[in-house]
Coordinates of N, CA and C and ligand atoms in Angstrom, one line a residue:
X226 N 46.0 97.3 173.4 CA 47.1 98.1 172.9 C 46.9 98.3 171.4
X227 N 47.1 99.5 170.9 CA 46.9 99.8 169.5 C 47.9 99.1 168.7
X228 N 47.5 98.6 167.5 CA 48.4 97.9 166.6 C 49.1 99.0 165.7
X229 N 50.3 98.6 165.2 CA 51.0 99.5 164.3 C 51.1 98.8 162.9
X230 N 50.5 99.4 161.9 CA 50.4 98.9 160.6 C 51.3 99.7 159.7
X231 N 52.3 99.0 159.0 CA 53.2 99.7 158.1 C 52.5 100.0 156.8
X232 N 52.3 101.3 156.5 CA 51.5 101.8 155.4 C 52.3 101.6 154.1
X233 N 51.9 100.7 153.2 CA 52.6 100.3 152.0 C 54.0 99.8 152.4
X234 N 54.1 99.2 153.6 CA 55.4 98.8 154.1 C 56.0 99.9 154.8
X235 N 57.3 99.7 155.2 CA 58.0 100.8 155.9 C 58.5 101.8 154.8
X236 N 57.6 102.6 154.2 CA 57.8 103.2 153.0 C 58.7 104.5 153.1
X237 N 59.0 104.9 154.3 CA 59.9 106.1 154.4 C 61.3 105.6 154.1
X238 N 61.6 104.3 154.4 CA 63.0 103.8 154.3 C 63.2 102.8 153.2
X239 N 62.1 102.4 152.5 CA 62.2 101.4 151.4 C 61.1 101.7 150.4
X240 N 61.3 101.3 149.1 CA 60.2 101.7 148.1 C 58.9 101.1 148.5
X241 N 57.9 101.9 148.5 CA 56.5 101.5 148.9 C 56.0 100.2 148.1
X242 N 55.3 99.4 148.8 CA 54.6 98.2 148.2 C 55.6 97.3 147.5
X243 N 56.8 97.2 148.1 CA 57.8 96.2 147.6 C 58.2 95.2 148.7
X244 N 58.8 94.1 148.4 CA 59.1 93.1 149.4 C 60.1 93.7 150.4
X245 N 61.1 94.5 150.0 CA 62.0 95.1 151.0 C 61.3 96.0 152.0
X246 N 60.3 96.7 151.5 CA 59.5 97.6 152.5 C 58.7 96.7 153.5
X247 N 58.3 95.6 153.0 CA 57.5 94.7 153.9 C 58.5 94.0 154.9
X248 N 59.6 93.6 154.4 CA 60.6 93.0 155.3 C 61.1 93.9 156.4
X249 N 61.3 95.2 156.0 CA 61.7 96.2 156.9 C 60.6 96.4 158.0
X250 N 59.4 96.4 157.6 CA 58.3 96.5 158.6 C 58.3 95.4 159.6
X251 N 58.6 94.2 159.1 CA 58.7 93.1 160.0 C 59.8 93.3 161.0
X252 N 61.0 93.7 160.5 CA 62.1 93.8 161.4 C 62.0 95.0 162.3
X253 N 61.2 95.9 162.0 CA 61.0 97.1 162.9 C 59.9 96.9 163.9
X254 N 59.3 95.8 163.9 CA 58.3 95.4 165.0 C 56.9 95.8 164.7
X255 N 56.6 96.1 163.4 CA 55.2 96.3 163.1 C 54.3 95.1 163.4
X256 N 53.0 95.4 163.7 CA 52.1 94.3 164.0 C 51.4 93.9 162.7
X257 N 51.4 94.8 161.7 CA 50.7 94.5 160.4 C 51.3 95.3 159.3
X258 N 51.0 94.8 158.1 CA 51.4 95.5 156.9 C 50.2 95.9 156.1
X259 N 50.2 97.1 155.5 CA 49.1 97.5 154.6 C 49.7 97.5 153.2
X260 N 48.9 97.1 152.2 CA 49.3 97.1 150.9 C 48.1 97.3 149.9
X261 N 48.4 97.7 148.7 CA 47.4 98.0 147.7 C 47.5 97.0 146.6
X262 N 46.3 96.5 146.1 CA 46.3 95.6 145.0 C 45.5 96.0 143.8
X263 N 46.0 95.6 142.6 CA 45.3 95.9 141.3 C 45.6 94.6 140.4
X264 N 45.0 94.7 139.2 CA 45.2 93.6 138.3 C 46.0 94.0 137.1
X265 N 46.9 93.1 136.7 CA 47.7 93.3 135.5 C 46.9 93.0 134.3
X266 N 47.4 93.3 133.1 CA 46.6 93.1 131.9 C 46.3 91.6 131.7
X267 N 47.1 90.7 132.2 CA 46.9 89.3 132.1 C 46.2 88.7 133.4
X268 N 45.7 89.6 134.2 CA 44.8 89.2 135.3 C 45.5 88.7 136.5
X269 N 46.7 89.1 136.8 CA 47.4 88.7 138.0 C 47.3 89.8 139.0
X270 N 47.1 89.5 140.3 CA 47.0 90.5 141.4 C 48.4 90.9 141.7
X271 N 48.6 92.2 141.5 CA 49.9 92.8 141.8 C 49.7 93.9 142.9
X272 N 50.8 94.2 143.5 CA 50.8 95.1 144.7 C 51.4 96.5 144.2
X273 N 50.5 97.4 144.0 CA 50.8 98.7 143.5 C 49.8 99.7 144.0
X274 N 50.2 100.9 144.3 CA 49.2 101.9 144.8 C 48.5 102.7 143.7
X275 N 49.3 103.3 142.8 CA 48.7 104.1 141.8 C 48.1 103.3 140.7
X276 N 47.1 103.8 140.0 CA 46.6 103.2 138.8 C 47.5 103.2 137.6
X277 N 48.5 104.1 137.7 CA 49.6 104.3 136.7 C 50.9 103.8 137.3
X278 N 51.8 103.4 136.4 CA 53.1 103.0 136.9 C 54.1 104.1 137.0
X279 N 53.7 105.3 136.6 CA 54.6 106.4 136.4 C 55.4 106.9 137.6
X280 N 54.7 107.0 138.7 CA 55.3 107.6 139.9 C 56.3 106.6 140.6
X281 N 56.0 105.3 140.6 CA 56.8 104.4 141.4 C 57.7 103.5 140.6
X282 N 57.7 103.6 139.3 CA 58.6 102.8 138.5 C 59.2 103.7 137.4
X283 N 60.1 103.1 136.6 CA 60.7 103.8 135.5 C 59.9 103.6 134.2
X284 N 58.7 103.1 134.3 CA 57.8 102.9 133.2 C 56.8 104.0 133.1
X285 N 55.9 103.8 132.2 CA 54.7 104.8 132.1 C 53.5 104.1 131.6
X286 N 52.4 104.6 131.9 CA 51.1 104.1 131.5 C 50.3 103.4 132.6
X287 N 49.1 103.0 132.3 CA 48.3 102.3 133.3 C 48.8 100.9 133.7
X288 N 48.6 100.6 135.0 CA 49.0 99.2 135.5 C 48.3 98.2 134.6
X289 N 47.0 98.5 134.3 CA 46.2 97.5 133.6 C 46.6 97.3 132.2
X290 N 47.4 98.2 131.7 CA 47.9 98.0 130.3 C 49.2 97.2 130.2
X291 N 49.7 96.7 131.4 CA 50.9 96.0 131.5 C 50.6 94.5 131.9
X292 N 51.2 93.6 131.2 CA 51.2 92.2 131.7 C 52.1 92.1 132.9
X293 N 52.0 91.0 133.6 CA 52.9 90.8 134.8 C 54.3 90.8 134.4
X294 N 54.6 90.1 133.3 CA 56.0 90.1 132.8 C 56.5 91.5 132.5
X295 N 55.7 92.4 131.9 CA 56.1 93.8 131.7 C 56.2 94.5 133.0
X296 N 55.4 94.3 133.9 CA 55.5 95.0 135.2 C 56.8 94.6 135.9
X297 N 57.1 93.4 135.8 CA 58.2 92.9 136.6 C 59.6 93.2 135.9
X298 N 59.5 93.7 134.7 CA 60.7 94.2 134.1 C 61.0 95.7 134.5
X299 N 60.0 96.3 135.2 CA 60.2 97.7 135.6 C 61.0 97.8 136.9
X300 N 61.7 98.9 137.1 CA 62.4 99.2 138.3 C 61.4 99.9 139.2
X301 N 61.0 99.3 140.3 CA 60.0 99.8 141.2 C 60.7 100.5 142.4
X302 N 61.9 100.9 142.3 CA 62.6 101.6 143.4 C 62.2 103.0 143.6
X303 N 61.5 103.6 142.5 CA 61.1 105.0 142.6 C 62.3 105.9 142.9
X304 N 63.5 105.5 142.4 CA 64.7 106.3 142.6 C 65.3 106.3 144.0
X305 N 64.8 105.4 144.8 CA 65.3 105.3 146.2 C 66.7 104.6 146.2
X306 N 67.7 105.3 146.7 CA 69.1 104.7 146.7 C 69.1 103.4 147.4
X307 N 69.9 102.5 146.8 CA 70.1 101.2 147.4 C 69.1 100.1 147.0
X308 N 68.1 100.5 146.2 CA 67.0 99.6 145.9 C 66.8 99.4 144.3
X309 N 67.8 99.8 143.5 CA 67.6 99.7 142.1 C 67.3 98.3 141.7
X310 N 66.3 98.2 140.8 CA 66.0 96.9 140.3 C 64.9 96.1 141.0
X311 N 64.5 96.7 142.2 CA 63.5 96.0 142.9 C 62.2 95.9 142.1
X312 N 61.5 94.7 142.2 CA 60.4 94.5 141.3 C 59.0 94.8 142.0
X313 N 58.0 95.0 141.1 CA 56.6 95.0 141.5 C 56.3 93.6 142.0
X314 N 55.8 93.4 143.2 CA 55.5 92.1 143.7 C 54.1 91.7 143.3
X315 N 53.9 90.4 143.2 CA 52.5 89.9 143.1 C 52.0 89.8 144.6
X316 N 50.6 89.7 144.7 CA 50.1 89.5 146.0 C 50.5 88.1 146.5
X317 N 50.6 87.1 145.6 CA 51.0 85.8 146.1 C 52.4 85.8 146.7
X318 N 53.3 86.4 146.0 CA 54.7 86.5 146.5 C 54.7 87.2 147.9
X319 N 53.9 88.3 148.0 CA 53.9 89.1 149.2 C 53.4 88.2 150.4
X320 N 52.3 87.5 150.1 CA 51.8 86.6 151.1 C 52.7 85.5 151.5
X321 N 53.4 85.0 150.5 CA 54.5 84.0 150.8 C 55.5 84.5 151.8
X322 N 55.8 85.8 151.6 CA 56.8 86.4 152.5 C 56.2 86.6 153.9
X323 N 54.9 87.1 154.0 CA 54.4 87.5 155.2 C 53.7 86.4 156.0
X324 N 53.3 85.4 155.4 CA 52.6 84.3 156.1 C 53.4 83.7 157.3
X325 N 54.7 83.4 157.1 CA 55.5 82.9 158.2 C 55.8 83.9 159.3
X326 N 55.6 85.2 159.1 CA 56.0 86.2 160.1 C 55.0 86.3 161.2
X327 N 53.7 85.9 161.0 CA 52.7 86.2 162.0 C 52.1 87.5 161.9
X328 N 52.6 88.4 161.1 CA 52.0 89.7 161.0 C 50.6 89.7 160.4
X329 N 49.8 90.7 160.7 CA 48.5 90.9 160.0 C 48.8 91.6 158.7
X330 N 47.8 91.5 157.8 CA 47.9 92.1 156.5 C 46.6 92.8 156.1
X331 N 46.7 94.1 155.8 CA 45.6 94.8 155.3 C 45.7 94.9 153.8
X332 N 44.8 94.2 153.1 CA 44.9 94.3 151.6 C 43.8 95.3 151.1
X333 N 44.3 96.4 150.6 CA 43.4 97.4 150.1 C 43.1 97.2 148.6
X334 N 41.9 96.9 148.3 CA 41.5 96.8 146.9 C 41.4 98.1 146.2
X335 N 42.3 98.4 145.3 CA 42.3 99.7 144.6 C 41.4 99.7 143.4
X336 N 40.2 99.7 143.6 CA 39.2 99.5 142.4 C 38.2 100.6 142.4
X337 N 38.6 101.8 142.8 CA 37.6 102.9 142.7 C 37.7 103.6 141.4
X338 N 38.9 103.7 140.8 CA 39.0 104.4 139.5 C 39.0 103.4 138.3
X339 N 39.6 102.3 138.5 CA 39.7 101.2 137.5 C 38.8 100.1 137.9
X340 N 38.0 99.6 137.0 CA 37.2 98.4 137.3 C 38.0 97.2 137.1
X341 N 38.2 96.3 138.1 CA 39.0 95.1 137.9 C 38.1 93.9 138.1
X342 N 37.4 93.5 137.1 CA 36.5 92.3 137.2 C 37.3 91.1 137.8
X343 N 36.7 90.5 138.8 CA 37.3 89.3 139.4 C 38.4 89.6 140.4
X344 N 38.7 90.8 140.7 CA 39.7 91.1 141.7 C 39.3 90.5 143.1
X345 N 38.1 90.7 143.5 CA 37.7 90.2 144.8 C 37.9 88.7 144.9
X346 N 37.4 88.0 143.9 CA 37.5 86.6 143.9 C 39.0 86.1 144.0
X347 N 39.8 86.8 143.2 CA 41.3 86.4 143.2 C 41.9 86.7 144.5
X348 N 41.6 87.8 145.1 CA 42.2 88.2 146.5 C 41.8 87.1 147.5
X349 N 40.5 86.8 147.5 CA 40.0 85.7 148.4 C 40.7 84.4 148.2
X350 N 41.0 84.1 146.9 CA 41.6 82.8 146.6 C 43.1 82.8 147.2
X351 N 43.7 84.0 147.0 CA 45.1 84.1 147.5 C 45.2 83.9 149.0
X352 N 44.2 84.6 149.7 CA 44.1 84.5 151.2 C 43.9 83.0 151.6
X353 N 43.0 82.4 150.9 CA 42.7 81.0 151.2 C 43.9 80.1 151.0
X354 N 44.6 80.3 149.9 CA 45.8 79.5 149.6 C 46.9 79.6 150.6
X355 N 46.9 80.8 151.3 CA 47.9 81.0 152.4 C 47.3 80.8 153.8
X356 N 46.0 80.4 153.8 CA 45.4 80.2 155.1 C 45.5 81.4 156.1
X357 N 45.2 82.5 155.5 CA 45.4 83.8 156.3 C 44.2 84.5 156.7
X358 N 43.0 83.9 156.5 CA 41.8 84.7 156.7 C 41.7 85.4 158.1
X359 N 42.2 84.7 159.1 CA 42.1 85.3 160.4 C 43.2 86.4 160.7
X360 N 44.1 86.6 159.7 CA 45.1 87.7 159.9 C 44.9 88.8 158.9
X361 N 43.9 88.7 158.1 CA 43.8 89.7 157.0 C 42.6 90.6 157.2
X362 N 42.8 91.9 157.0 CA 41.7 92.9 156.9 C 41.6 93.3 155.4
X363 N 40.4 93.3 154.9 CA 40.2 93.7 153.5 C 39.6 95.1 153.5
X364 N 40.2 96.0 152.8 CA 39.7 97.4 152.9 C 39.5 98.0 151.5
X365 N 38.7 99.0 151.3 CA 38.5 99.6 150.0 C 37.8 100.9 150.2
X366 N 38.1 101.9 149.3 CA 37.2 103.1 149.2 C 36.0 102.8 148.4
X367 N 36.0 101.6 147.7 CA 34.8 101.2 146.9 C 33.9 100.3 147.8
X368 N 32.9 100.9 148.3 CA 32.0 100.1 149.2 C 31.2 99.1 148.5
X369 N 31.0 99.2 147.2 CA 30.4 98.1 146.5 C 31.3 96.9 146.5
X370 N 32.6 97.1 146.4 CA 33.5 96.0 146.5 C 33.5 95.3 147.8
X371 N 33.3 96.1 148.9 CA 33.2 95.5 150.2 C 31.9 94.7 150.3
X372 N 30.8 95.1 149.7 CA 29.6 94.3 149.7 C 29.8 93.1 148.9
X373 N 30.5 93.2 147.8 CA 30.8 92.0 147.0 C 31.6 90.9 147.8
X374 N 32.6 91.4 148.5 CA 33.4 90.5 149.4 C 32.5 89.8 150.4
X375 N 31.6 90.6 151.0 CA 30.6 89.9 151.9 C 29.8 88.9 151.2
X376 N 29.3 89.2 150.0 CA 28.5 88.3 149.2 C 29.2 87.0 148.9
X377 N 30.5 87.2 148.7 CA 31.4 86.0 148.4 C 31.7 85.2 149.6
X378 N 31.2 85.7 150.8 CA 31.3 84.9 152.0 C 32.6 85.0 152.7
X379 N 33.3 86.1 152.5 CA 34.6 86.2 153.3 C 34.4 86.2 154.8
X380 N 35.3 85.6 155.5 CA 35.3 85.7 156.9 C 36.4 86.8 157.4
X381 N 37.1 87.4 156.5 CA 38.0 88.4 156.8 C 37.3 89.7 157.3
X382 N 37.9 90.4 158.2 CA 37.3 91.6 158.7 C 37.4 92.6 157.5
X383 N 36.3 93.4 157.4 CA 36.3 94.4 156.3 C 36.5 95.8 156.9
X384 N 37.3 96.6 156.2 CA 37.6 98.0 156.7 C 37.1 99.0 155.7
X385 N 36.2 99.9 156.2 CA 35.6 100.9 155.3 C 36.5 102.2 155.3
X386 N 37.2 102.3 154.1 CA 38.0 103.6 153.9 C 37.1 104.7 153.4
X387 N 37.4 105.9 153.8 CA 36.7 107.0 153.2 C 37.6 108.3 153.3
X388 N 37.2 109.3 152.5 CA 38.0 110.5 152.4 C 37.3 111.8 152.8
X389 N 36.0 111.8 152.9 CA 35.3 113.0 153.3 C 34.9 112.9 154.7
X390 N 34.6 114.1 155.4 CA 34.3 114.0 156.8 C 32.8 113.6 157.0
X391 N 32.6 112.3 157.0 CA 31.2 111.8 157.2 C 30.8 112.1 158.6
X392 N 29.5 112.4 158.7 CA 28.9 112.6 160.0 C 28.5 111.3 160.6
X393 N 29.0 111.1 161.8 CA 28.7 109.8 162.6 C 28.9 108.6 161.6
X394 N 30.1 108.4 161.2 CA 30.4 107.3 160.2 C 30.0 106.0 160.7
X395 N 30.0 105.8 162.0 CA 29.7 104.4 162.6 C 28.3 104.0 162.2
X396 N 27.4 105.0 162.0 CA 26.0 104.6 161.6 C 26.0 104.0 160.2
X397 N 26.7 104.7 159.2 CA 26.8 104.1 157.9 C 27.5 102.8 157.8
X398 N 28.6 102.8 158.6 CA 29.5 101.6 158.6 C 28.7 100.4 159.2
X399 N 27.9 100.6 160.2 CA 27.1 99.5 160.7 C 26.1 99.0 159.7
X400 N 25.5 99.9 158.9 CA 24.5 99.5 157.9 C 25.3 98.7 156.8
X401 N 26.5 99.1 156.5 CA 27.3 98.5 155.5 C 27.7 97.1 156.0
X402 N 27.8 96.9 157.3 CA 28.1 95.6 157.8 C 29.6 95.3 157.9
X403 N 30.4 96.3 158.0 CA 31.8 96.1 158.1 C 32.2 96.0 159.6
X404 N 33.5 95.6 159.8 CA 34.0 95.5 161.2 C 34.8 96.6 161.6
X405 N 35.2 97.5 160.7 CA 36.2 98.6 161.0 C 35.9 99.8 160.1
X406 N 36.3 101.0 160.7 CA 36.3 102.2 159.9 C 37.8 102.6 159.8
X407 N 38.2 103.1 158.6 CA 39.6 103.5 158.4 C 39.5 104.9 157.9
X408 N 39.4 105.9 158.8 CA 39.3 107.3 158.4 C 40.7 108.0 158.3
X409 N 40.7 109.1 157.5 CA 41.9 110.0 157.6 C 42.0 110.4 159.1
X410 N 43.2 110.5 159.6 CA 43.4 110.7 161.1 C 42.7 112.0 161.5
X411 N 42.7 113.0 160.6 CA 42.2 114.3 161.0 C 40.7 114.3 161.3
X412 N 40.0 113.2 160.9 CA 38.5 113.1 161.1 C 38.2 112.5 162.4
X413 N 39.2 112.0 163.2 CA 38.9 111.5 164.5 C 39.0 112.7 165.5
X414 N 37.8 113.0 166.1 CA 37.7 114.2 166.8 C 38.0 114.1 168.3
X415 N 38.4 112.9 168.7 CA 38.7 112.8 170.1 C 38.4 111.4 170.6
X416 N 38.7 111.2 171.9 CA 38.4 109.9 172.5 C 37.0 109.5 172.5
X417 N 36.1 110.6 172.7 CA 34.7 110.3 172.7 C 34.2 109.8 171.3
X418 N 34.8 110.4 170.3 CA 34.4 110.0 168.9 C 34.8 108.5 168.7
X419 N 36.0 108.1 169.2 CA 36.4 106.7 169.1 C 35.4 105.8 169.9
X420 N 35.0 106.3 171.1 CA 34.1 105.5 171.9 C 32.8 105.2 171.2
X421 N 32.3 106.2 170.5 CA 31.1 106.1 169.7 C 31.2 104.9 168.7
X422 N 32.3 104.9 168.0 CA 32.6 103.9 167.0 C 32.7 102.5 167.7
X423 N 33.3 102.5 168.9 CA 33.4 101.2 169.6 C 32.0 100.7 170.1
X424 N 31.2 101.7 170.5 CA 29.9 101.3 170.9 C 29.1 100.7 169.8
X425 N 29.4 101.0 168.6 CA 28.7 100.4 167.4 C 29.4 99.1 167.0
X426 N 30.4 98.7 167.8 CA 31.1 97.4 167.5 C 32.2 97.5 166.4
X427 N 32.7 98.7 166.2 CA 33.6 98.9 165.1 C 35.0 99.2 165.6
X428 N 36.0 98.6 164.9 CA 37.4 98.9 165.2 C 37.7 100.2 164.4
X429 N 38.7 101.0 164.9 CA 39.0 102.3 164.3 C 40.5 102.3 164.0
X430 N 40.8 102.5 162.7 CA 42.3 102.5 162.3 C 42.5 103.7 161.4
X431 N 43.0 104.8 162.0 CA 43.3 106.0 161.2 C 44.5 105.9 160.3
X432 N 44.5 106.7 159.2 CA 45.7 106.8 158.3 C 45.9 108.3 158.0
X433 N 47.0 108.7 157.6 CA 48.3 108.1 157.8 C 49.0 108.9 159.0
X434 N 49.4 108.2 160.0 CA 49.8 108.8 161.3 C 51.3 108.7 161.4
X435 N 52.0 109.8 161.2 CA 53.5 109.8 161.2 C 54.2 110.6 162.3
X436 N 53.6 111.7 162.7 CA 54.3 112.5 163.7 C 54.2 111.8 165.1
X437 N 55.2 112.1 165.9 CA 55.2 111.5 167.3 C 53.9 112.0 168.1
X438 N 53.6 113.2 167.9 CA 52.5 113.8 168.6 C 51.2 113.2 168.2
X439 N 51.0 113.0 166.9 CA 49.7 112.4 166.4 C 49.6 111.0 166.8
X440 N 50.8 110.3 166.7 CA 50.8 108.9 167.1 C 50.4 108.7 168.6
X441 N 51.0 109.6 169.4 CA 50.7 109.5 170.9 C 49.2 109.8 171.1
X442 N 48.7 110.7 170.4 CA 47.3 111.1 170.6 C 46.4 109.9 170.2
X443 N 46.6 109.3 169.1 CA 45.8 108.2 168.6 C 45.9 107.0 169.6
X444 N 47.1 106.8 170.1 CA 47.2 105.7 171.1 C 46.4 106.0 172.4
X445 N 46.5 107.2 172.8 CA 45.7 107.6 174.0 C 44.2 107.5 173.8
X446 N 43.8 107.8 172.6 CA 42.4 107.7 172.3 C 41.9 106.3 172.1
X447 N 42.8 105.3 172.1 CA 42.4 103.9 172.1 C 41.9 103.4 170.8
X448 N 42.5 103.9 169.7 CA 42.2 103.3 168.4 C 42.8 101.8 168.3
X449 N 42.2 101.0 167.5 CA 42.7 99.6 167.4 C 44.0 99.6 166.6
X450 N 44.3 100.5 165.8 CA 45.5 100.5 165.0 C 45.7 101.8 164.3
X451 N 47.0 102.0 163.9 CA 47.3 103.2 163.1 C 48.1 102.7 161.8
X452 N 47.8 103.3 160.7 CA 48.6 103.1 159.5 C 49.7 104.2 159.5
X453 N 50.9 103.8 159.4 CA 52.0 104.7 159.5 C 53.1 104.4 158.5
X454 N 53.8 105.4 158.0 CA 54.9 105.2 157.1 C 56.2 104.9 157.9
X455 N 56.1 105.2 159.2 CA 57.3 105.1 160.1 C 57.1 104.1 161.3
X456 N 57.0 102.8 161.0 CA 56.6 101.9 162.0 C 57.6 101.9 163.2
X457 N 58.9 102.1 162.9 CA 59.9 102.1 164.0 C 59.6 103.3 165.0
X458 N 59.3 104.4 164.4 CA 58.9 105.6 165.3 C 57.6 105.3 166.1
X459 N 56.7 104.7 165.5 CA 55.4 104.3 166.1 C 55.6 103.3 167.3
X460 N 56.5 102.4 167.1 CA 56.8 101.4 168.1 C 57.4 102.1 169.3
X461 N 58.3 103.1 169.1 CA 58.9 103.8 170.2 C 57.9 104.7 170.9
X462 N 57.1 105.3 170.2 CA 56.1 106.2 170.8 C 55.1 105.4 171.6
X463 N 54.7 104.3 171.1 CA 53.7 103.4 171.8 C 54.3 102.9 173.1
X464 N 55.6 102.6 173.1 CA 56.2 102.1 174.4 C 56.3 103.2 175.4
X465 N 56.2 104.5 175.0 CA 56.4 105.6 175.9 C 55.1 106.2 176.4
X466 N 54.0 105.8 175.8 CA 52.7 106.4 176.1 C 52.1 105.8 177.4
Ligands
LIG65 O1 44.7 102.1 154.4 C1 44.9 103.5 154.5 C2 45.5 104.1 153.3 O2 46.3 103.2 152.7 C3 44.5 104.6 152.3 O3 45.1 105.6 151.5 O4 46.0 106.4 149.3 O5 47.5 105.4 151.0 O6 46.0 104.0 149.7 P1 46.2 105.3 150.4
LIG66 CA1 46.5 101.9 150.8

């Protein structure tokens, strides 16, 4: 059965990458939560998607120009009613929340635009501190970062994110040595395409799948998981397929 991963939490109904969005994903029956991590100016792993705080908080400027204390004084509700004052969470606080739930966690390292020295080491330390290696997928668009995670000896599954229509991506992914490919949903060309990836030993998790029609198609094609902004919808569609 395909797993349902809440993309940045249940972000249609709560501010993305915040604890309320993750709590909502848990209560809506998601199998996993996807989140994005970066480093603050004082070297703390924080959960944010953009390299700038402008879109999702009432502040401005690069994430990396803010200390943790400065980030946590921002309102991360992104203007969503009912969530005023919600904070940017640390990865540690997020894993504190998710560890007892049994949900899986996809930690996306957002280090393609900004170089965050030591991010990989810190993420692995947080996973070890929470004893979550068997429930975590580590993903990145930065494939050098995936190689570094391998070199550091992680036992977490690695997910290869990409944005361009790669030809037979399972070949490149196999050489990279990852366990999963995470393509934009539109690059999955059918059930045969998924079977090729499976034959190469790879899990397939498309993003971001929100419409009922697209969700049903992905489930029928046998992907291992979908990243979705609407986990409750996905749960309902999956039970009807
Ligand atoms: O993991 C899939 C998805 O999160 C990648 O895109 O931009 O939402 O981080 P983005
Ligand atoms: Ca992401």
